[in-house]
PDB file of C-alpha atoms and ligand atoms in Angstrom:
ATOM      1  CA  UNK A   1     -38.994 -29.987 -34.284  1.00  0.00           C
ATOM      2  CA  UNK A   2     -37.006 -29.312 -31.138  1.00  0.00           C
ATOM      3  CA  UNK A   3     -38.556 -30.275 -27.822  1.00  0.00           C
ATOM      4  CA  UNK A   4     -37.791 -30.708 -24.159  1.00  0.00           C
ATOM      5  CA  UNK A   5     -39.066 -33.720 -22.233  1.00  0.00           C
ATOM      6  CA  UNK A   6     -39.308 -32.542 -18.665  1.00  0.00           C
ATOM      7  CA  UNK A   7     -39.993 -34.709 -15.656  1.00  0.00           C
ATOM      8  CA  UNK A   8     -38.573 -36.196 -12.492  1.00  0.00           C
ATOM      9  CA  UNK A   9     -36.199 -39.167 -12.454  1.00  0.00           C
ATOM     10  CA  UNK A  10     -37.998 -42.253 -13.727  1.00  0.00           C
ATOM     11  CA  UNK A  11     -40.816 -40.258 -15.345  1.00  0.00           C
ATOM     12  CA  UNK A  12     -40.166 -41.966 -18.685  1.00  0.00           C
ATOM     13  CA  UNK A  13     -38.134 -39.294 -20.488  1.00  0.00           C
ATOM     14  CA  UNK A  14     -35.624 -41.801 -21.861  1.00  0.00           C
ATOM     15  CA  UNK A  15     -38.322 -44.297 -22.803  1.00  0.00           C
ATOM     16  CA  UNK A  16     -40.361 -41.728 -24.720  1.00  0.00           C
ATOM     17  CA  UNK A  17     -37.273 -40.182 -26.315  1.00  0.00           C
ATOM     18  CA  UNK A  18     -36.505 -43.548 -27.892  1.00  0.00           C
ATOM     19  CA  UNK A  19     -40.047 -43.798 -29.255  1.00  0.00           C
ATOM     20  CA  UNK A  20     -39.726 -40.347 -30.781  1.00  0.00           C
ATOM     21  CA  UNK A  21     -36.306 -41.038 -32.261  1.00  0.00           C
ATOM     22  CA  UNK A  22     -37.648 -44.084 -34.068  1.00  0.00           C
ATOM     23  CA  UNK A  23     -40.889 -42.509 -35.124  1.00  0.00           C
ATOM     24  CA  UNK A  24     -39.890 -38.977 -36.064  1.00  0.00           C
ATOM     25  CA  UNK A  25     -36.164 -39.201 -36.778  1.00  0.00           C
ATOM     26  CA  UNK A  26     -35.378 -36.683 -34.071  1.00  0.00           C
ATOM     27  CA  UNK A  27     -32.267 -37.185 -31.979  1.00  0.00           C
ATOM     28  CA  UNK A  28     -32.273 -37.730 -28.225  1.00  0.00           C
ATOM     29  CA  UNK A  29     -29.874 -35.488 -26.346  1.00  0.00           C
ATOM     30  CA  UNK A  30     -29.680 -37.081 -22.903  1.00  0.00           C
ATOM     31  CA  UNK A  31     -27.384 -35.146 -20.609  1.00  0.00           C
ATOM     32  CA  UNK A  32     -27.368 -38.082 -18.186  1.00  0.00           C
ATOM     33  CA  UNK A  33     -26.057 -40.379 -20.958  1.00  0.00           C
ATOM     34  CA  UNK A  34     -23.493 -37.788 -22.025  1.00  0.00           C
ATOM     35  CA  UNK A  35     -22.229 -37.407 -18.471  1.00  0.00           C
ATOM     36  CA  UNK A  36     -22.091 -41.184 -17.964  1.00  0.00           C
ATOM     37  CA  UNK A  37     -20.010 -41.335 -21.168  1.00  0.00           C
ATOM     38  CA  UNK A  38     -17.557 -38.836 -19.686  1.00  0.00           C
ATOM     39  CA  UNK A  39     -17.434 -40.764 -16.415  1.00  0.00           C
ATOM     40  CA  UNK A  40     -16.713 -43.995 -18.317  1.00  0.00           C
ATOM     41  CA  UNK A  41     -13.966 -42.212 -20.274  1.00  0.00           C
ATOM     42  CA  UNK A  42     -12.484 -40.870 -17.026  1.00  0.00           C
ATOM     43  CA  UNK A  43     -11.952 -37.443 -18.599  1.00  0.00           C
ATOM     44  CA  UNK A  44     -12.010 -34.050 -16.840  1.00  0.00           C
ATOM     45  CA  UNK A  45     -15.799 -33.649 -17.106  1.00  0.00           C
ATOM     46  CA  UNK A  46     -16.308 -37.201 -15.893  1.00  0.00           C
ATOM     47  CA  UNK A  47     -14.063 -36.674 -12.901  1.00  0.00           C
ATOM     48  CA  UNK A  48     -15.973 -33.534 -11.987  1.00  0.00           C
ATOM     49  CA  UNK A  49     -19.366 -35.179 -12.448  1.00  0.00           C
ATOM     50  CA  UNK A  50     -18.899 -38.635 -10.966  1.00  0.00           C
ATOM     51  CA  UNK A  51     -19.142 -37.942  -7.244  1.00  0.00           C
ATOM     52  CA  UNK A  52     -22.108 -35.593  -7.698  1.00  0.00           C
ATOM     53  CA  UNK A  53     -23.991 -38.064  -9.884  1.00  0.00           C
ATOM     54  CA  UNK A  54     -23.287 -40.892  -7.459  1.00  0.00           C
ATOM     55  CA  UNK A  55     -24.875 -38.805  -4.721  1.00  0.00           C
ATOM     56  CA  UNK A  56     -27.891 -37.938  -6.872  1.00  0.00           C
ATOM     57  CA  UNK A  57     -26.922 -34.240  -6.967  1.00  0.00           C
ATOM     58  CA  UNK A  58     -26.827 -31.978 -10.008  1.00  0.00           C
ATOM     59  CA  UNK A  59     -23.601 -31.334 -11.900  1.00  0.00           C
ATOM     60  CA  UNK A  60     -22.631 -27.609 -12.153  1.00  0.00           C
ATOM     61  CA  UNK A  61     -24.572 -25.554 -14.696  1.00  0.00           C
ATOM     62  CA  UNK A  62     -21.523 -24.407 -16.664  1.00  0.00           C
ATOM     63  CA  UNK A  63     -20.515 -28.005 -17.455  1.00  0.00           C
ATOM     64  CA  UNK A  64     -23.976 -28.815 -18.827  1.00  0.00           C
ATOM     65  CA  UNK A  65     -24.392 -25.538 -20.693  1.00  0.00           C
ATOM     66  CA  UNK A  66     -21.056 -25.977 -22.512  1.00  0.00           C
ATOM     67  CA  UNK A  67     -21.919 -29.575 -23.320  1.00  0.00           C
ATOM     68  CA  UNK A  68     -25.325 -28.788 -24.841  1.00  0.00           C
ATOM     69  CA  UNK A  69     -24.121 -25.641 -26.579  1.00  0.00           C
ATOM     70  CA  UNK A  70     -21.542 -27.751 -28.412  1.00  0.00           C
ATOM     71  CA  UNK A  71     -23.931 -30.660 -29.043  1.00  0.00           C
ATOM     72  CA  UNK A  72     -26.807 -28.769 -30.681  1.00  0.00           C
ATOM     73  CA  UNK A  73     -24.432 -27.478 -33.356  1.00  0.00           C
ATOM     74  CA  UNK A  74     -23.669 -31.012 -34.590  1.00  0.00           C
ATOM     75  CA  UNK A  75     -25.171 -31.923 -37.989  1.00  0.00           C
ATOM     76  CA  UNK A  76     -27.320 -34.754 -36.571  1.00  0.00           C
ATOM     77  CA  UNK A  77     -29.402 -32.172 -34.708  1.00  0.00           C
ATOM     78  CA  UNK A  78     -30.629 -30.635 -37.959  1.00  0.00           C
ATOM     79  CA  UNK A  79     -33.702 -32.931 -38.110  1.00  0.00           C
ATOM     80  CA  UNK A  80     -34.757 -31.889 -34.633  1.00  0.00           C
ATOM     81  CA  UNK A  81     -33.817 -32.953 -31.138  1.00  0.00           C
ATOM     82  CA  UNK A  82     -35.330 -34.076 -27.877  1.00  0.00           C
ATOM     83  CA  UNK A  83     -33.669 -32.617 -24.812  1.00  0.00           C
ATOM     84  CA  UNK A  84     -33.846 -35.301 -22.108  1.00  0.00           C
ATOM     85  CA  UNK A  85     -32.531 -34.080 -18.767  1.00  0.00           C
ATOM     86  CA  UNK A  86     -31.716 -30.507 -19.822  1.00  0.00           C
ATOM     87  CA  UNK A  87     -32.463 -27.856 -18.715  1.00  0.00           C
ATOM     88  CA  UNK A  88     -32.704 -28.722 -15.032  1.00  0.00           C
ATOM     89  CA  UNK A  89     -32.177 -25.284 -13.467  1.00  0.00           C
ATOM     90  CA  UNK A  90     -33.195 -21.698 -14.201  1.00  0.00           C
ATOM     91  CA  UNK A  91     -29.679 -20.705 -15.396  1.00  0.00           C
ATOM     92  CA  UNK A  92     -29.726 -23.692 -17.768  1.00  0.00           C
ATOM     93  CA  UNK A  93     -33.149 -22.670 -19.146  1.00  0.00           C
ATOM     94  CA  UNK A  94     -31.946 -19.117 -19.711  1.00  0.00           C
ATOM     95  CA  UNK A  95     -28.707 -20.293 -21.327  1.00  0.00           C
ATOM     96  CA  UNK A  96     -30.626 -22.664 -23.599  1.00  0.00           C
ATOM     97  CA  UNK A  97     -32.859 -19.875 -24.834  1.00  0.00           C
ATOM     98  CA  UNK A  98     -29.818 -17.770 -25.712  1.00  0.00           C
ATOM     99  CA  UNK A  99     -27.882 -20.576 -27.390  1.00  0.00           C
ATOM    100  CA  UNK A 100     -30.880 -21.595 -29.520  1.00  0.00           C
ATOM    101  CA  UNK A 101     -31.408 -18.013 -30.656  1.00  0.00           C
ATOM    102  CA  UNK A 102     -27.699 -17.665 -31.444  1.00  0.00           C
ATOM    103  CA  UNK A 103     -27.949 -20.737 -33.695  1.00  0.00           C
ATOM    104  CA  UNK A 104     -31.214 -19.714 -35.384  1.00  0.00           C
ATOM    105  CA  UNK A 105     -33.115 -22.454 -33.551  1.00  0.00           C
ATOM    106  CA  UNK A 106     -36.227 -22.479 -31.376  1.00  0.00           C
ATOM    107  CA  UNK A 107     -38.220 -24.807 -29.158  1.00  0.00           C
ATOM    108  CA  UNK A 108     -41.557 -26.177 -30.369  1.00  0.00           C
ATOM    109  CA  UNK A 109     -42.764 -27.607 -27.053  1.00  0.00           C
ATOM    110  CA  UNK A 110     -41.767 -28.389 -23.481  1.00  0.00           C
ATOM    111  CA  UNK A 111     -43.575 -31.585 -22.542  1.00  0.00           C
ATOM    112  CA  UNK A 112     -43.895 -32.308 -18.858  1.00  0.00           C
ATOM    113  CA  UNK A 113     -44.424 -35.937 -17.789  1.00  0.00           C
ATOM    114  CA  UNK A 114     -46.359 -35.961 -14.521  1.00  0.00           C
ATOM    115  CA  UNK A 115     -45.837 -39.083 -12.374  1.00  0.00           C
ATOM    116  CA  UNK A 116     -46.567 -39.853  -8.705  1.00  0.00           C
ATOM    117  CA  UNK A 117     -43.399 -39.885  -6.551  1.00  0.00           C
ATOM    118  CA  UNK A 118     -44.134 -43.389  -5.218  1.00  0.00           C
ATOM    119  CA  UNK A 119     -44.269 -44.808  -8.742  1.00  0.00           C
ATOM    120  CA  UNK A 120     -40.929 -43.176  -9.535  1.00  0.00           C
ATOM    121  CA  UNK A 121     -39.122 -44.944  -6.719  1.00  0.00           C
ATOM    122  CA  UNK A 122     -40.556 -48.278  -7.807  1.00  0.00           C
ATOM    123  CA  UNK A 123     -39.742 -47.690 -11.483  1.00  0.00           C
ATOM    124  CA  UNK A 124     -36.165 -46.655 -10.832  1.00  0.00           C
ATOM    125  CA  UNK A 125     -35.169 -49.048  -8.096  1.00  0.00           C
ATOM    126  CA  UNK A 126     -36.231 -52.015 -10.280  1.00  0.00           C
ATOM    127  CA  UNK A 127     -34.595 -50.806 -13.490  1.00  0.00           C
ATOM    128  CA  UNK A 128     -31.616 -52.557 -15.118  1.00  0.00           C
ATOM    129  CA  UNK A 129     -30.271 -52.679 -18.653  1.00  0.00           C
ATOM    130  CA  UNK A 130     -28.114 -54.711 -20.996  1.00  0.00           C
ATOM    131  CA  UNK A 131     -24.624 -53.214 -21.080  1.00  0.00           C
ATOM    132  CA  UNK A 132     -24.156 -54.501 -24.633  1.00  0.00           C
ATOM    133  CA  UNK A 133     -27.241 -53.196 -26.474  1.00  0.00           C
ATOM    134  CA  UNK A 134     -28.998 -50.928 -23.962  1.00  0.00           C
ATOM    135  CA  UNK A 135     -32.220 -52.954 -23.767  1.00  0.00           C
ATOM    136  CA  UNK A 136     -34.086 -52.013 -20.620  1.00  0.00           C
ATOM    137  CA  UNK A 137     -35.642 -54.353 -18.065  1.00  0.00           C
ATOM    138  CA  UNK A 138     -37.402 -54.111 -14.764  1.00  0.00           C
ATOM    139  CA  UNK A 139     -37.363 -56.546 -11.832  1.00  0.00           C
ATOM    140  CA  UNK A 140     -41.143 -56.527 -11.648  1.00  0.00           C
ATOM    141  CA  UNK A 141     -42.591 -55.081 -14.855  1.00  0.00           C
ATOM    142  CA  UNK A 142     -40.271 -56.330 -17.581  1.00  0.00           C
ATOM    143  CA  UNK A 143     -38.079 -59.348 -16.803  1.00  0.00           C
ATOM    144  CA  UNK A 144     -35.870 -61.056 -19.408  1.00  0.00           C
ATOM    145  CA  UNK A 145     -37.217 -64.359 -20.704  1.00  0.00           C
ATOM    146  CA  UNK A 146     -34.065 -66.245 -19.602  1.00  0.00           C
ATOM    147  CA  UNK A 147     -32.296 -65.169 -16.411  1.00  0.00           C
ATOM    148  CA  UNK A 148     -29.149 -63.111 -17.010  1.00  0.00           C
ATOM    149  CA  UNK A 149     -29.609 -63.201 -20.817  1.00  0.00           C
ATOM    150  CA  UNK A 150     -30.657 -60.277 -22.943  1.00  0.00           C
ATOM    151  CA  UNK A 151     -33.784 -61.002 -24.992  1.00  0.00           C
ATOM    152  CA  UNK A 152     -32.595 -58.729 -27.793  1.00  0.00           C
ATOM    153  CA  UNK A 153     -28.859 -59.283 -28.317  1.00  0.00           C
ATOM    154  CA  UNK A 154     -28.568 -62.667 -26.563  1.00  0.00           C
ATOM    155  CA  UNK A 155     -25.591 -61.578 -24.486  1.00  0.00           C
ATOM    156  CA  UNK A 156     -25.287 -63.162 -21.053  1.00  0.00           C
ATOM    157  CA  UNK A 157     -23.858 -61.588 -17.931  1.00  0.00           C
ATOM    158  CA  UNK A 158     -24.059 -58.040 -19.241  1.00  0.00           C
ATOM    159  CA  UNK A 159     -26.903 -56.653 -17.146  1.00  0.00           C
ATOM    160  CA  UNK A 160     -26.064 -53.595 -15.109  1.00  0.00           C
ATOM    161  CA  UNK A 161     -27.706 -51.094 -12.817  1.00  0.00           C
ATOM    162  CA  UNK A 162     -26.993 -47.403 -12.546  1.00  0.00           C
ATOM    163  CA  UNK A 163     -25.108 -46.496  -9.389  1.00  0.00           C
ATOM    164  CA  UNK A 164     -27.653 -43.719  -8.685  1.00  0.00           C
ATOM    165  CA  UNK A 165     -30.688 -46.018  -9.003  1.00  0.00           C
ATOM    166  CA  UNK A 166     -30.927 -46.945  -5.320  1.00  0.00           C
ATOM    167  CA  UNK A 167     -33.883 -45.865  -3.177  1.00  0.00           C
ATOM    168  CA  UNK A 168     -31.846 -43.336  -1.117  1.00  0.00           C
ATOM    169  CA  UNK A 169     -30.248 -41.721  -4.210  1.00  0.00           C
ATOM    170  CA  UNK A 170     -33.629 -41.552  -5.920  1.00  0.00           C
ATOM    171  CA  UNK A 171     -34.829 -39.537  -2.939  1.00  0.00           C
ATOM    172  CA  UNK A 172     -31.969 -37.053  -3.374  1.00  0.00           C
ATOM    173  CA  UNK A 173     -32.650 -36.880  -7.114  1.00  0.00           C
ATOM    174  CA  UNK A 174     -36.333 -36.191  -6.470  1.00  0.00           C
ATOM    175  CA  UNK A 175     -35.412 -33.408  -4.044  1.00  0.00           C
ATOM    176  CA  UNK A 176     -33.097 -31.893  -6.651  1.00  0.00           C
ATOM    177  CA  UNK A 177     -35.953 -32.027  -9.164  1.00  0.00           C
ATOM    178  CA  UNK A 178     -38.412 -30.351  -6.795  1.00  0.00           C
ATOM    179  CA  UNK A 179     -36.023 -27.655  -5.599  1.00  0.00           C
ATOM    180  CA  UNK A 180     -34.019 -26.881  -8.736  1.00  0.00           C
ATOM    181  CA  UNK A 181     -36.011 -28.069 -11.755  1.00  0.00           C
ATOM    182  CA  UNK A 182     -39.675 -27.368 -10.934  1.00  0.00           C
ATOM    183  CA  UNK A 183     -38.920 -23.603 -10.799  1.00  0.00           C
ATOM    184  CA  UNK A 184     -38.273 -23.609 -14.564  1.00  0.00           C
ATOM    185  CA  UNK A 185     -41.894 -24.469 -15.284  1.00  0.00           C
ATOM    186  CA  UNK A 186     -43.147 -20.848 -15.058  1.00  0.00           C
ATOM    187  CA  UNK A 187     -40.340 -19.861 -17.453  1.00  0.00           C
ATOM    188  CA  UNK A 188     -41.878 -22.071 -20.152  1.00  0.00           C
ATOM    189  CA  UNK A 189     -45.480 -21.316 -19.186  1.00  0.00           C
ATOM    190  CA  UNK A 190     -44.712 -17.651 -19.771  1.00  0.00           C
ATOM    191  CA  UNK A 191     -43.557 -18.549 -23.302  1.00  0.00           C
ATOM    192  CA  UNK A 192     -46.685 -20.679 -23.968  1.00  0.00           C
ATOM    193  CA  UNK A 193     -44.495 -23.739 -24.591  1.00  0.00           C
ATOM    194  CA  UNK A 194     -45.497 -25.926 -21.656  1.00  0.00           C
ATOM    195  CA  UNK A 195     -47.699 -28.987 -22.281  1.00  0.00           C
ATOM    196  CA  UNK A 196     -48.500 -31.658 -19.711  1.00  0.00           C
ATOM    197  CA  UNK A 197     -49.073 -35.383 -20.148  1.00  0.00           C
ATOM    198  CA  UNK A 198     -50.147 -38.075 -17.727  1.00  0.00           C
ATOM    199  CA  UNK A 199     -46.916 -40.000 -17.198  1.00  0.00           C
ATOM    200  CA  UNK A 200     -48.730 -42.562 -15.019  1.00  0.00           C
ATOM    201  CA  UNK A 201     -50.477 -43.995 -18.070  1.00  0.00           C
ATOM    202  CA  UNK A 202     -49.240 -47.052 -20.000  1.00  0.00           C
ATOM    203  CA  UNK A 203     -46.159 -46.291 -22.096  1.00  0.00           C
ATOM    204  CA  UNK A 204     -48.092 -46.441 -25.393  1.00  0.00           C
ATOM    205  CA  UNK A 205     -50.702 -44.051 -24.025  1.00  0.00           C
ATOM    206  CA  UNK A 206     -48.000 -41.615 -22.908  1.00  0.00           C
ATOM    207  CA  UNK A 207     -46.449 -41.885 -26.365  1.00  0.00           C
ATOM    208  CA  UNK A 208     -49.785 -41.091 -28.017  1.00  0.00           C
ATOM    209  CA  UNK A 209     -50.335 -38.072 -25.788  1.00  0.00           C
ATOM    210  CA  UNK A 210     -46.937 -36.739 -26.853  1.00  0.00           C
ATOM    211  CA  UNK A 211     -47.562 -37.458 -30.543  1.00  0.00           C
ATOM    212  CA  UNK A 212     -50.875 -35.608 -30.302  1.00  0.00           C
ATOM    213  CA  UNK A 213     -49.148 -32.568 -28.825  1.00  0.00           C
ATOM    214  CA  UNK A 214     -46.652 -32.668 -31.681  1.00  0.00           C
ATOM    215  CA  UNK A 215     -49.470 -32.918 -34.248  1.00  0.00           C
ATOM    216  CA  UNK A 216     -48.373 -36.405 -35.318  1.00  0.00           C
ATOM    217  CA  UNK A 217     -50.336 -39.552 -36.111  1.00  0.00           C
ATOM    218  CA  UNK A 218     -50.697 -41.723 -33.027  1.00  0.00           C
ATOM    219  CA  UNK A 219     -49.773 -45.422 -32.617  1.00  0.00           C
ATOM    220  CA  UNK A 220     -46.881 -47.498 -33.986  1.00  0.00           C
ATOM    221  CA  UNK A 221     -43.226 -48.079 -33.019  1.00  0.00           C
ATOM    222  CA  UNK A 222     -44.031 -50.763 -30.464  1.00  0.00           C
ATOM    223  CA  UNK A 223     -40.394 -51.884 -30.367  1.00  0.00           C
ATOM    224  CA  UNK A 224     -39.118 -48.552 -29.112  1.00  0.00           C
ATOM    225  CA  UNK A 225     -39.867 -49.320 -25.499  1.00  0.00           C
ATOM    226  CA  UNK A 226     -37.114 -51.842 -25.143  1.00  0.00           C
ATOM    227  CA  UNK A 227     -34.351 -49.306 -25.421  1.00  0.00           C
ATOM    228  CA  UNK A 228     -33.041 -47.080 -22.687  1.00  0.00           C
ATOM    229  CA  UNK A 229     -29.849 -45.371 -21.721  1.00  0.00           C
ATOM    230  CA  UNK A 230     -26.877 -47.727 -21.651  1.00  0.00           C
TER     231      UNK A 230
HETATM  232  P1  LIG B   1     -30.424 -38.612 -15.992  1.00  0.00           P
HETATM  233  O1  LIG B   1     -29.725 -39.716 -16.627  1.00  0.00           O
HETATM  234  O2  LIG B   1     -31.031 -37.530 -16.810  1.00  0.00           O
HETATM  235  O3  LIG B   1     -31.497 -39.266 -14.993  1.00  0.00           O
HETATM  236  P2  LIG B   1     -32.951 -38.795 -14.514  1.00  0.00           P
HETATM  237  O4  LIG B   1     -33.442 -37.493 -14.921  1.00  0.00           O
HETATM  238  O5  LIG B   1     -32.865 -39.054 -13.076  1.00  0.00           O
HETATM  239  O6  LIG B   1     -33.866 -39.691 -15.341  1.00  0.00           O
HETATM  240  P3  LIG B   1     -33.862 -41.225 -15.536  1.00  0.00           P
HETATM  241  O7  LIG B   1     -32.979 -41.590 -16.695  1.00  0.00           O
HETATM  242  O8  LIG B   1     -33.588 -41.949 -14.265  1.00  0.00           O
HETATM  243  O9  LIG B   1     -35.387 -41.450 -15.837  1.00  0.00           O
HETATM  244  P4  LIG B   1     -36.266 -41.258 -17.129  1.00  0.00           P
HETATM  245  O10 LIG B   1     -37.235 -40.146 -16.940  1.00  0.00           O
HETATM  246  O11 LIG B   1     -35.416 -41.226 -18.382  1.00  0.00           O
HETATM  247  O12 LIG B   1     -37.092 -42.597 -17.035  1.00  0.00           O
HETATM  248  P5  LIG B   1     -36.994 -43.915 -17.907  1.00  0.00           P
HETATM  249  O13 LIG B   1     -37.544 -43.687 -19.254  1.00  0.00           O
HETATM  250  O14 LIG B   1     -35.625 -44.486 -17.774  1.00  0.00           O
HETATM  251  O15 LIG B   1     -29.475 -37.852 -14.946  1.00  0.00           O
HETATM  252  C1  LIG B   1     -28.620 -38.563 -14.081  1.00  0.00           C
HETATM  253  C2  LIG B   1     -27.744 -37.576 -13.319  1.00  0.00           C
HETATM  254  O16 LIG B   1     -26.913 -36.825 -14.227  1.00  0.00           O
HETATM  255  C3  LIG B   1     -28.467 -36.504 -12.492  1.00  0.00           C
HETATM  256  O17 LIG B   1     -28.876 -36.981 -11.224  1.00  0.00           O
HETATM  257  C4  LIG B   1     -27.380 -35.426 -12.400  1.00  0.00           C
HETATM  258  O18 LIG B   1     -26.394 -35.760 -11.431  1.00  0.00           O
HETATM  259  C5  LIG B   1     -26.740 -35.480 -13.766  1.00  0.00           C
HETATM  260  N1  LIG B   1     -27.363 -34.560 -14.740  1.00  0.00           N
HETATM  261  C6  LIG B   1     -27.990 -34.910 -15.897  1.00  0.00           C
HETATM  262  N2  LIG B   1     -28.446 -33.819 -16.512  1.00  0.00           N
HETATM  263  C7  LIG B   1     -28.122 -32.757 -15.748  1.00  0.00           C
HETATM  264  C8  LIG B   1     -28.366 -31.352 -15.867  1.00  0.00           C
HETATM  265  N3  LIG B   1     -29.026 -30.827 -16.909  1.00  0.00           N
HETATM  266  N4  LIG B   1     -27.884 -30.555 -14.887  1.00  0.00           N
HETATM  267  C9  LIG B   1     -27.181 -31.053 -13.848  1.00  0.00           C
HETATM  268  N5  LIG B   1     -26.942 -32.361 -13.666  1.00  0.00           N
HETATM  269  C10 LIG B   1     -27.405 -33.218 -14.622  1.00  0.00           C
HETATM  270  O19 LIG B   1     -38.035 -44.853 -17.105  1.00  0.00           O
HETATM  271  C11 LIG B   1     -37.698 -45.366 -15.821  1.00  0.00           C
HETATM  272  C12 LIG B   1     -38.284 -46.792 -15.669  1.00  0.00           C
HETATM  273  O20 LIG B   1     -39.703 -46.701 -15.722  1.00  0.00           O
HETATM  274  C13 LIG B   1     -37.857 -47.759 -16.769  1.00  0.00           C
HETATM  275  O21 LIG B   1     -37.652 -49.042 -16.188  1.00  0.00           O
HETATM  276  C14 LIG B   1     -39.057 -47.772 -17.723  1.00  0.00           C
HETATM  277  O22 LIG B   1     -39.178 -49.012 -18.360  1.00  0.00           O
HETATM  278  C15 LIG B   1     -40.225 -47.504 -16.774  1.00  0.00           C
HETATM  279  N6  LIG B   1     -41.301 -46.737 -17.384  1.00  0.00           N
HETATM  280  C16 LIG B   1     -41.186 -45.649 -18.210  1.00  0.00           C
HETATM  281  N7  LIG B   1     -42.408 -45.198 -18.557  1.00  0.00           N
HETATM  282  C17 LIG B   1     -43.321 -46.001 -17.919  1.00  0.00           C
HETATM  283  C18 LIG B   1     -44.740 -46.046 -17.874  1.00  0.00           C
HETATM  284  N8  LIG B   1     -45.495 -45.159 -18.547  1.00  0.00           N
HETATM  285  N9  LIG B   1     -45.323 -47.008 -17.109  1.00  0.00           N
HETATM  286  C19 LIG B   1     -44.565 -47.918 -16.418  1.00  0.00           C
HETATM  287  N10 LIG B   1     -43.211 -47.938 -16.427  1.00  0.00           N
HETATM  288  C20 LIG B   1     -42.599 -46.986 -17.168  1.00  0.00           C
END
């Protein structure tokens, strides 16, 4: 199965992708993670992307299209993939359709997580993660048991926050979503691929809604929630 998880920043795309990876053996293709990898490596893509990401703006379509076109041809995509953060514009949606067809692939569903904007700001501005293992925490909803120590890998002093997770950048990211990403919804409605879930529900409930859409047994994989993008 190949699916897109579509939703604004903080909607829970990364969280649910990790559930699905563990449960269904699909692979998460997070363009945000890929770009952060390039930024960390300081390579040409990273240099192009860094300033835009820091401002909460989208990186140019051609960079993302090349990246995904290359990625979906890797052998680990054969069991199915979850696109998390791609496509985000109409040109990206059109390019994806063409590249899937060229590789004999297709989409099974485009799952939209619907979340209130106010909840998004709160979710994102409180988020932090362990730089060593990727475990995810939240200032209010999910604090580590011991301050500054990861519950899962035990490492101390490794917590970090994304540079675009501040309230003002979240606002810019939400605007980008509304102006550039929401217009792709009719594209997928027209292809009868769009499904909607209530992203305001508890994480397990969101997971079960997605599993139901995918025709899978609900429940299980309670540990998946701890992981997020590193
Ligand atoms: P990216 O990394 O894709 O960020 P994003 O879309 O802004 O999404 P997030 O990772 O912030 O949120 P999420 O939906 O994964 O939520 P999460 O599960 O973490 O992109 C970053 C940047 O890269 C972009 O701004 C852009 O510059 C660039 N970029 C990437 N792709 C691009 C593209 N295709 N084109 C152009 N530019 C691109 O959850 C958030 C928090 O909420 C967590 O703390 C979690 O624990 C909590 N949470 C999750 N679900 C629930 C729930 N149901 N109830 C309560 N809390 C919950």
